[in-house]
């Protein structure tokens, strides 16, 4: 069944970012909500670039990969947890007010506003992303 479900594209989902409730405060949660009105498959992980100066994607954490493909029914969300830094106060953190996300298999760049009035502080050397999963997971489990 899942192989025939079309892959979600940037036009199918709305991606938003929020701070994770509670520790670790070094993470944000990306939510991809299917707004297309039909089911689609969300494969892999979000391809995130936080800073113009760092063009490579944030690496993914392999152990967060779900066992089965994530199929989003119309209106359903998927989540990816993103680590921003180790939480230490150091000069390597850079302020980010918006960042780009691409879905696997679609080169369309989705601009995502960072949560919070001050945005987020990102250490590009420490940033990691989880895979898309149907339920919100605790970052401490995967990172």
PDB file of C-alpha atoms in Angstrom:
ATOM      1  CA  UNK A   1       0.000   0.000   0.000  1.00  0.00           C
ATOM      2  CA  UNK A   2       2.697   2.480   0.988  1.00  0.00           C
ATOM      3  CA  UNK A   3       4.715   2.137  -2.219  1.00  0.00           C
ATOM      4  CA  UNK A   4       1.791   3.450  -4.254  1.00  0.00           C
ATOM      5  CA  UNK A   5       1.245   6.430  -1.949  1.00  0.00           C
ATOM      6  CA  UNK A   6       2.838   9.506  -3.544  1.00  0.00           C
ATOM      7  CA  UNK A   7       5.800  11.106  -1.811  1.00  0.00           C
ATOM      8  CA  UNK A   8       4.957  14.342   0.005  1.00  0.00           C
ATOM      9  CA  UNK A   9       6.260  17.436  -1.750  1.00  0.00           C
ATOM     10  CA  UNK A  10       6.676  20.967  -0.438  1.00  0.00           C
ATOM     11  CA  UNK A  11       3.250  21.784  -1.859  1.00  0.00           C
ATOM     12  CA  UNK A  12       1.613  19.022   0.191  1.00  0.00           C
ATOM     13  CA  UNK A  13       2.770  19.985   3.667  1.00  0.00           C
ATOM     14  CA  UNK A  14       3.116  22.995   5.918  1.00  0.00           C
ATOM     15  CA  UNK A  15       6.320  22.905   7.952  1.00  0.00           C
ATOM     16  CA  UNK A  16       6.467  24.804  11.243  1.00  0.00           C
ATOM     17  CA  UNK A  17       8.990  24.947  14.081  1.00  0.00           C
ATOM     18  CA  UNK A  18       8.381  25.113  17.830  1.00  0.00           C
ATOM     19  CA  UNK A  19      10.495  24.946  20.930  1.00  0.00           C
ATOM     20  CA  UNK A  20      10.440  21.582  22.607  1.00  0.00           C
ATOM     21  CA  UNK A  21       8.588  21.646  25.923  1.00  0.00           C
ATOM     22  CA  UNK A  22      10.982  20.992  28.729  1.00  0.00           C
ATOM     23  CA  UNK A  23      14.539  19.797  28.668  1.00  0.00           C
ATOM     24  CA  UNK A  24      16.590  19.477  26.627  1.00  0.00           C
ATOM     25  CA  UNK A  25      16.043  23.116  25.723  1.00  0.00           C
ATOM     26  CA  UNK A  26      18.625  22.710  23.000  1.00  0.00           C
ATOM     27  CA  UNK A  27      16.074  21.206  20.607  1.00  0.00           C
ATOM     28  CA  UNK A  28      13.245  22.396  18.418  1.00  0.00           C
ATOM     29  CA  UNK A  29      10.474  20.335  16.889  1.00  0.00           C
ATOM     30  CA  UNK A  30       9.615  20.544  13.204  1.00  0.00           C
ATOM     31  CA  UNK A  31       6.052  19.638  12.321  1.00  0.00           C
ATOM     32  CA  UNK A  32       5.074  18.773   8.758  1.00  0.00           C
ATOM     33  CA  UNK A  33       1.304  18.798   8.432  1.00  0.00           C
ATOM     34  CA  UNK A  34      -0.289  17.300   5.358  1.00  0.00           C
ATOM     35  CA  UNK A  35      -2.478  20.043   3.884  1.00  0.00           C
ATOM     36  CA  UNK A  36      -2.992  18.410   0.480  1.00  0.00           C
ATOM     37  CA  UNK A  37      -6.283  16.632   1.146  1.00  0.00           C
ATOM     38  CA  UNK A  38      -4.834  13.213   0.203  1.00  0.00           C
ATOM     39  CA  UNK A  39      -2.361  10.790   1.733  1.00  0.00           C
ATOM     40  CA  UNK A  40       1.329  11.151   1.000  1.00  0.00           C
ATOM     41  CA  UNK A  41       4.571   9.541   2.166  1.00  0.00           C
ATOM     42  CA  UNK A  42       7.106  11.585   4.088  1.00  0.00           C
ATOM     43  CA  UNK A  43      10.445   9.910   3.502  1.00  0.00           C
ATOM     44  CA  UNK A  44      13.792  10.326   5.181  1.00  0.00           C
ATOM     45  CA  UNK A  45      14.531  13.406   7.229  1.00  0.00           C
ATOM     46  CA  UNK A  46      14.248  17.170   6.781  1.00  0.00           C
ATOM     47  CA  UNK A  47      17.172  18.644   4.863  1.00  0.00           C
ATOM     48  CA  UNK A  48      17.896  21.708   6.980  1.00  0.00           C
ATOM     49  CA  UNK A  49      20.256  24.595   6.369  1.00  0.00           C
ATOM     50  CA  UNK A  50      20.345  27.072   9.240  1.00  0.00           C
ATOM     51  CA  UNK A  51      22.922  29.555   7.990  1.00  0.00           C
ATOM     52  CA  UNK A  52      23.899  31.042   4.669  1.00  0.00           C
ATOM     53  CA  UNK A  53      27.513  30.534   5.683  1.00  0.00           C
ATOM     54  CA  UNK A  54      27.029  26.770   6.182  1.00  0.00           C
ATOM     55  CA  UNK A  55      25.638  25.341   2.977  1.00  0.00           C
ATOM     56  CA  UNK A  56      25.719  21.692   3.981  1.00  0.00           C
ATOM     57  CA  UNK A  57      22.616  20.033   5.392  1.00  0.00           C
ATOM     58  CA  UNK A  58      22.358  19.330   9.100  1.00  0.00           C
ATOM     59  CA  UNK A  59      23.318  15.651   9.562  1.00  0.00           C
ATOM     60  CA  UNK A  60      20.647  13.126  10.492  1.00  0.00           C
ATOM     61  CA  UNK A  61      20.707  10.799  13.488  1.00  0.00           C
ATOM     62  CA  UNK A  62      20.419   7.269  12.111  1.00  0.00           C
ATOM     63  CA  UNK A  63      18.865   5.765  15.204  1.00  0.00           C
ATOM     64  CA  UNK A  64      15.832   8.042  14.943  1.00  0.00           C
ATOM     65  CA  UNK A  65      14.853   6.416  11.634  1.00  0.00           C
ATOM     66  CA  UNK A  66      11.373   4.871  11.854  1.00  0.00           C
ATOM     67  CA  UNK A  67      10.961   1.184  11.041  1.00  0.00           C
ATOM     68  CA  UNK A  68       8.277   1.822   8.430  1.00  0.00           C
ATOM     69  CA  UNK A  69       7.696   4.677   5.985  1.00  0.00           C
ATOM     70  CA  UNK A  70       5.673   7.566   7.394  1.00  0.00           C
ATOM     71  CA  UNK A  71       2.376   7.848   5.546  1.00  0.00           C
ATOM     72  CA  UNK A  72       0.470  11.020   6.352  1.00  0.00           C
ATOM     73  CA  UNK A  73      -3.272  10.918   5.958  1.00  0.00           C
ATOM     74  CA  UNK A  74      -4.874  14.203   4.919  1.00  0.00           C
ATOM     75  CA  UNK A  75      -4.454  16.645   7.814  1.00  0.00           C
ATOM     76  CA  UNK A  76      -2.048  14.401   9.737  1.00  0.00           C
ATOM     77  CA  UNK A  77       1.280  15.639  11.126  1.00  0.00           C
ATOM     78  CA  UNK A  78       4.755  14.142  11.285  1.00  0.00           C
ATOM     79  CA  UNK A  79       7.518  15.384  13.522  1.00  0.00           C
ATOM     80  CA  UNK A  80      11.271  15.721  13.420  1.00  0.00           C
ATOM     81  CA  UNK A  81      13.337  16.703  16.406  1.00  0.00           C
ATOM     82  CA  UNK A  82      16.261  19.011  15.689  1.00  0.00           C
ATOM     83  CA  UNK A  83      19.225  19.568  17.983  1.00  0.00           C
ATOM     84  CA  UNK A  84      20.538  23.126  17.847  1.00  0.00           C
ATOM     85  CA  UNK A  85      23.562  22.994  20.135  1.00  0.00           C
ATOM     86  CA  UNK A  86      25.020  21.289  23.187  1.00  0.00           C
ATOM     87  CA  UNK A  87      23.500  23.982  25.373  1.00  0.00           C
ATOM     88  CA  UNK A  88      26.787  25.465  26.443  1.00  0.00           C
ATOM     89  CA  UNK A  89      27.114  29.213  26.182  1.00  0.00           C
ATOM     90  CA  UNK A  90      29.892  29.724  23.679  1.00  0.00           C
ATOM     91  CA  UNK A  91      30.763  31.916  20.760  1.00  0.00           C
ATOM     92  CA  UNK A  92      30.029  29.220  18.204  1.00  0.00           C
ATOM     93  CA  UNK A  93      26.273  29.758  18.579  1.00  0.00           C
ATOM     94  CA  UNK A  94      24.774  31.952  15.883  1.00  0.00           C
ATOM     95  CA  UNK A  95      21.343  33.580  16.013  1.00  0.00           C
ATOM     96  CA  UNK A  96      18.862  32.223  13.489  1.00  0.00           C
ATOM     97  CA  UNK A  97      15.452  33.783  12.877  1.00  0.00           C
ATOM     98  CA  UNK A  98      14.486  31.687   9.848  1.00  0.00           C
ATOM     99  CA  UNK A  99      15.953  28.669   8.081  1.00  0.00           C
ATOM    100  CA  UNK A 100      15.397  26.495   5.065  1.00  0.00           C
ATOM    101  CA  UNK A 101      14.013  22.977   4.925  1.00  0.00           C
ATOM    102  CA  UNK A 102      13.788  20.652   1.945  1.00  0.00           C
ATOM    103  CA  UNK A 103      11.899  17.378   1.836  1.00  0.00           C
ATOM    104  CA  UNK A 104      13.521  14.219   0.529  1.00  0.00           C
ATOM    105  CA  UNK A 105      12.894  13.979  -3.202  1.00  0.00           C
ATOM    106  CA  UNK A 106      11.839  17.612  -3.627  1.00  0.00           C
ATOM    107  CA  UNK A 107      14.300  20.442  -4.232  1.00  0.00           C
ATOM    108  CA  UNK A 108      11.781  23.140  -3.297  1.00  0.00           C
ATOM    109  CA  UNK A 109      13.090  25.207  -0.397  1.00  0.00           C
ATOM    110  CA  UNK A 110      10.577  25.749   2.403  1.00  0.00           C
ATOM    111  CA  UNK A 111      11.322  28.820   4.516  1.00  0.00           C
ATOM    112  CA  UNK A 112      10.582  28.142   8.182  1.00  0.00           C
ATOM    113  CA  UNK A 113      10.405  30.843  10.839  1.00  0.00           C
ATOM    114  CA  UNK A 114      12.349  30.022  13.979  1.00  0.00           C
ATOM    115  CA  UNK A 115      10.288  29.873  17.177  1.00  0.00           C
ATOM    116  CA  UNK A 116      10.469  32.565  19.814  1.00  0.00           C
ATOM    117  CA  UNK A 117      10.711  36.324  19.493  1.00  0.00           C
ATOM    118  CA  UNK A 118      14.520  36.151  19.635  1.00  0.00           C
ATOM    119  CA  UNK A 119      14.790  33.214  17.268  1.00  0.00           C
ATOM    120  CA  UNK A 120      17.127  30.356  18.103  1.00  0.00           C
ATOM    121  CA  UNK A 121      20.847  29.952  18.737  1.00  0.00           C
ATOM    122  CA  UNK A 122      22.495  27.352  16.534  1.00  0.00           C
ATOM    123  CA  UNK A 123      25.952  25.833  16.732  1.00  0.00           C
ATOM    124  CA  UNK A 124      26.448  24.580  13.147  1.00  0.00           C
ATOM    125  CA  UNK A 125      29.052  22.052  14.285  1.00  0.00           C
ATOM    126  CA  UNK A 126      26.659  20.468  16.788  1.00  0.00           C
ATOM    127  CA  UNK A 127      23.325  20.650  14.970  1.00  0.00           C
ATOM    128  CA  UNK A 128      21.588  17.347  14.179  1.00  0.00           C
ATOM    129  CA  UNK A 129      18.178  16.338  12.897  1.00  0.00           C
ATOM    130  CA  UNK A 130      16.006  13.332  13.530  1.00  0.00           C
ATOM    131  CA  UNK A 131      14.012  11.530  10.871  1.00  0.00           C
ATOM    132  CA  UNK A 132      10.356  12.316  10.302  1.00  0.00           C
ATOM    133  CA  UNK A 133       8.261  10.184  12.655  1.00  0.00           C
ATOM    134  CA  UNK A 134       4.485   9.918  13.152  1.00  0.00           C
ATOM    135  CA  UNK A 135       4.745  10.652  16.865  1.00  0.00           C
ATOM    136  CA  UNK A 136       6.728  13.239  18.741  1.00  0.00           C
ATOM    137  CA  UNK A 137       9.752  11.646  20.350  1.00  0.00           C
ATOM    138  CA  UNK A 138      11.871  12.824  23.218  1.00  0.00           C
ATOM    139  CA  UNK A 139      15.158  14.173  21.927  1.00  0.00           C
ATOM    140  CA  UNK A 140      17.146  12.614  24.716  1.00  0.00           C
ATOM    141  CA  UNK A 141      16.241   9.183  23.314  1.00  0.00           C
ATOM    142  CA  UNK A 142      17.802   9.766  19.917  1.00  0.00           C
ATOM    143  CA  UNK A 143      20.620  12.245  20.365  1.00  0.00           C
TER     144      UNK A 143
END
